[in-house]
Amino acid sequence: MQTTQLTETEKMLKGYGLTTAELFYRIPDYRNVLNTFVWQTYDLAPDYPELFRFIEFWQGQIEGPLHSVRFTHRKLIAPGEWRNVVGEFRLH
């Protein structure tokens, strides 16, 4: 079974938006020090399945425990904003 990856434009037309998350985590050897990690992907609001999948991965695989997560979501294009242009007019 072959799965096809959607292009960024196809994802945006299906309702995906760019999600940027800033993860604050504690350094394992220095628990009083917070560090940050910035992560970006296309995700679906309001459930954010990709973001929560990444947070679960972090909690299970990364030694630095999460302190907090701050994120933003921006739809870059909506289905009504895109149209197929089949011609071009040139003015001299």
Coordinates of C-alpha atoms in Angstrom, one line a residue:
M1 CA 0.0 0.0 0.0
Q2 CA 1.5 3.3 -1.1
T3 CA 0.7 6.5 0.7
T4 CA 0.9 9.8 -1.1
Q5 CA 2.2 13.0 0.6
L6 CA 0.3 16.1 0.0
T7 CA 2.1 19.2 -1.1
E8 CA 2.0 22.4 1.0
T9 CA -0.5 24.0 -1.3
E10 CA -2.8 20.9 -1.3
K11 CA -2.6 20.9 2.5
M12 CA -3.6 24.6 2.7
L13 CA -6.5 24.0 0.3
K14 CA -7.7 21.2 2.6
G15 CA -7.8 23.6 5.6
Y16 CA -4.3 23.1 7.1
G17 CA -2.5 26.0 8.5
L18 CA 1.1 26.7 9.6
T19 CA 1.5 25.8 13.3
T20 CA 4.5 27.1 15.1
A21 CA 5.2 25.9 18.6
E22 CA 7.8 27.1 21.1
L23 CA 8.6 24.4 23.6
F24 CA 10.2 25.3 26.9
Y25 CA 12.0 22.4 28.6
R26 CA 14.4 21.8 31.4
I27 CA 17.9 20.7 30.7
P28 CA 18.4 17.2 32.3
D29 CA 21.6 18.0 34.2
Y30 CA 20.5 21.5 35.2
R31 CA 16.9 21.4 36.2
N32 CA 16.8 25.1 37.1
V33 CA 17.7 26.1 33.5
L34 CA 15.0 26.4 30.8
N35 CA 15.8 26.1 27.2
T36 CA 13.6 26.5 24.1
F37 CA 13.0 24.5 21.0
V38 CA 10.9 25.9 18.0
W39 CA 9.0 23.5 15.9
Q40 CA 6.8 24.1 12.8
T41 CA 4.5 22.0 10.6
Y42 CA 1.2 22.2 8.8
D43 CA -1.6 21.2 11.1
L44 CA -5.4 21.2 11.4
A45 CA -7.1 23.5 13.9
P46 CA -8.7 23.2 16.5
D47 CA -7.5 19.6 17.2
Y48 CA -3.8 20.0 16.2
P49 CA -3.1 16.3 15.8
E50 CA 0.5 16.8 14.5
L51 CA 1.3 19.1 17.4
F52 CA 0.0 16.7 20.0
R53 CA 1.7 13.8 18.3
F54 CA 5.0 15.7 18.5
I55 CA 4.5 16.5 22.2
E56 CA 3.8 12.8 23.0
F57 CA 7.0 11.9 21.1
W58 CA 8.9 14.5 23.1
Q59 CA 7.6 13.2 26.5
G60 CA 8.4 9.6 25.6
Q61 CA 11.8 10.0 23.8
I62 CA 13.5 13.2 24.9
E63 CA 15.2 13.5 28.3
G64 CA 14.4 17.1 28.9
P65 CA 11.0 17.4 30.6
L66 CA 8.7 19.9 29.1
H67 CA 7.9 23.0 31.2
S68 CA 5.4 24.6 28.9
V69 CA 4.4 24.9 25.2
R70 CA 3.3 28.1 23.5
F71 CA 1.9 27.9 19.9
T72 CA 0.3 29.9 17.2
H73 CA -1.7 28.8 14.1
R74 CA -2.1 30.7 10.9
K75 CA -4.1 29.8 7.8
L76 CA -2.0 31.0 4.9
I77 CA -4.7 30.3 2.2
A78 CA -8.3 29.4 2.3
P79 CA -10.1 27.4 -0.3
G80 CA -12.1 30.5 -1.4
E81 CA -8.9 32.5 -1.9
W82 CA -7.4 30.3 -4.6
R83 CA -8.5 30.2 -8.2
N84 CA -7.1 28.6 -11.3
V85 CA -5.9 31.0 -13.9
V86 CA -5.8 29.7 -17.4
G87 CA -5.0 32.8 -19.4
E88 CA -2.7 35.8 -19.3
F89 CA -3.1 39.2 -20.9
R90 CA 0.0 41.4 -21.6
L91 CA -0.2 45.1 -22.0
H92 CA 2.6 47.0 -23.8

